């Protein structure tokens, strides 16, 4: 089909939208390693996990064989409010780069929460409501997940308690206000209202907090409050399952116009967007039906794939959560304070870690100022103001398109544009004013952090 | 056609998108009064206007007879990057209100600038580029127009100088950063770099500025700089012409499903969104082909339609711009400092003023806290975080839907959701904290301001 017939934005019709999520693990020969109980080092049982997570979500977490999970109608109805998200042909960017490559991006920022996080938030809120819970707890760093969850909880009339990393709480008061608009309560973490928070404050007075610490607090409150469970926006299998909607829509839109991508690029923090975007493509690759070059892009300041160790580690600072086998920098690793935006989790989804370890995908770490350069270039020609997280994928896509210019390859590149940067203008300001730097952790720093991995 | 078949969001296909703008004035029996030269009180000639505005735009400004202006291909291509905007059926809001009314909203916030302003910004930038200009100047208050124009100028490689009302410049640093991301220069107004700015600063030291003052500065720079012209985001006929894309798409989407609206609601500041949204509907009304209840909603703190005077007035504080006949509160009128968001211009589009004076539309002023209540209610069920401006229309739509609940009327209501509130969280915060008030100007205040109208 000729380029002329491909619209700027490919939208699926409502009846073309996916009716099931796709569980990548069903097609993996080497399954991801199970979560372990931190006390016994035995795989977490359904019962153990159900004390922390909603029951249906535990079923999804543990199910390695069911390939397709039907999306409940209530969730499909909510999806219709902001999905399908557009798959956009970056005609303007291509022209600016003078590249023979064809660039597409799946834009997930077209909803108020401003990112793809809503895809899993609404699912998790739905199952919590179905179980008759009163509310859920969670943590948020840059704020995308907390915003998405507060929207989702407001839709299902669930209480939502968010622990927000203190430095973000103070630097991003407007993120907090969006969550309040949706009726959530937001507590800066570490706080005095949890035991683990008080312990951390006693040990590190004046700490500005971390994701790992906020997770510990949220889990403590969920497990100590009647009618509450904890929900998490990344890393877990269930999250990747829900996020597969991104990839399924992308693939359906490409198929509609007979387009076969050569390369799929996604930014990678805990893996929620990347795992969702690549799911059906990786599925074909695992089943030997097609081949794709799949690239994870992470910040140089938090390089879990490219410089981490593949091992069991804690997911939180308080060490009360299950252990996960993953590429990790160590649960005590905190990116340099000059690191802007998200993608700051010390580890990586177990599923993606296994795929990476099996050589089924590549990874690349990029420096921060180059990311913001790409963000600005993209904004100026494609119009959308990208989130710093998403801009890691933009950076890699632009670099690949420039390589194609050298070689003359007419490669088709698809990347995930996970969200918008409206709440990241403080970072953009630093970039504009030339005050942004590119911190790269030393080998010694990473070694010291990795040395703290649990030993057994 | 049954409700079941109407999707949540109606998108037009690319080939269904309007190829022309519609010029409402062509169907008006009583044409809007012409702009007058402030010195001679004679209608502004094409030559006079061309010293301030781009030539093609002057043609559009003065043309009262051509009904349809073909949209140049370059602009249509840009529109394709973010248009058609969705027409959304507010199923969730209807359910929450338990109303028999059917509510639709045309959502114009789905582009990075976050509002409908981009529709005219890209057109004005295009004509400036076509004329071979180096750049344009403008003013911005809440920041939507400045953001849209900086995006548009970046697309066409035009320089963009924005004078931003000082109080907004200080309270909304992130708006400023978005404009810088798109390469615009942003100066707080009043500034020392213009003669009119220095005069105003000398007369009112410490002033936090106003739209009327920023307009004066932008016009001065445009008319004193080789290769520059001034552009304006509202009030003018040319702006309403470009914004007719909103109404044309809305009508096409409704027609596609055989839906006939009973009522069209738009928020009203200078009239850019309202004039665009209602254009084709008002056209049918003027031609006697159909009838619609058309409602303008304005803030109680800046009530130009409901409490203003229909007379010639200055558009700017420096009194260097042409005089326009409009509903006005007087060019010295400044809304109370507690007024949040936009819709703060002292006057109203001449075209809309004439239609209102002819009894072809109604107007309503609403108090600020009621507007934010509606905004929050809407956000919680429809997901989108609305701009304060847009929330005026939401307030009126909800009130009408509640009236329908009383009477049992199955009215079809369409309103314009002009933009998103990401940069208005400071106002939301005041609302959440119970610190927002409802200032209503006294009759004496308005009389004092109106007494300053030019006399001739």
PDB file of C-alpha atoms in Angstrom, chain B residues 2 15 33 54 61 82 86 96 130 153 166 198 209 227 235 246 369 393 407 445:
ATOM      1  CA  UNK B   2     -30.169   4.047  18.198  1.00  0.00           C
ATOM      2  CA  UNK B  15     -11.450  12.650   3.896  1.00  0.00           C
ATOM      3  CA  UNK B  33     -19.742  47.112  12.626  1.00  0.00           C
ATOM      4  CA  UNK B  54      -0.594  40.101   7.428  1.00  0.00           C
ATOM      5  CA  UNK B  61     -10.879  40.349   8.190  1.00  0.00           C
ATOM      6  CA  UNK B  82      -4.084  16.804  15.724  1.00  0.00           C
ATOM      7  CA  UNK B  86     -13.124  14.015  18.955  1.00  0.00           C
ATOM      8  CA  UNK B  96     -23.916  10.426  37.104  1.00  0.00           C
ATOM      9  CA  UNK B 130       3.715  33.137   2.898  1.00  0.00           C
ATOM     10  CA  UNK B 153       5.741  29.513  14.460  1.00  0.00           C
ATOM     11  CA  UNK B 166       3.287  39.958  34.121  1.00  0.00           C
ATOM     12  CA  UNK B 198       7.539  52.445  29.780  1.00  0.00           C
ATOM     13  CA  UNK B 209      -0.181  44.049  33.742  1.00  0.00           C
ATOM     14  CA  UNK B 227       9.469  42.077   8.649  1.00  0.00           C
ATOM     15  CA  UNK B 235     -12.030  38.831  18.975  1.00  0.00           C
ATOM     16  CA  UNK B 246     -14.537  23.390  15.358  1.00  0.00           C
ATOM     17  CA  UNK B 369     -16.544  28.366  42.518  1.00  0.00           C
ATOM     18  CA  UNK B 393     -19.491  25.665  29.440  1.00  0.00           C
ATOM     19  CA  UNK B 407     -38.813  18.213  33.183  1.00  0.00           C
ATOM     20  CA  UNK B 445     -17.447  49.668  39.209  1.00  0.00           C
TER      21      UNK B 445
END
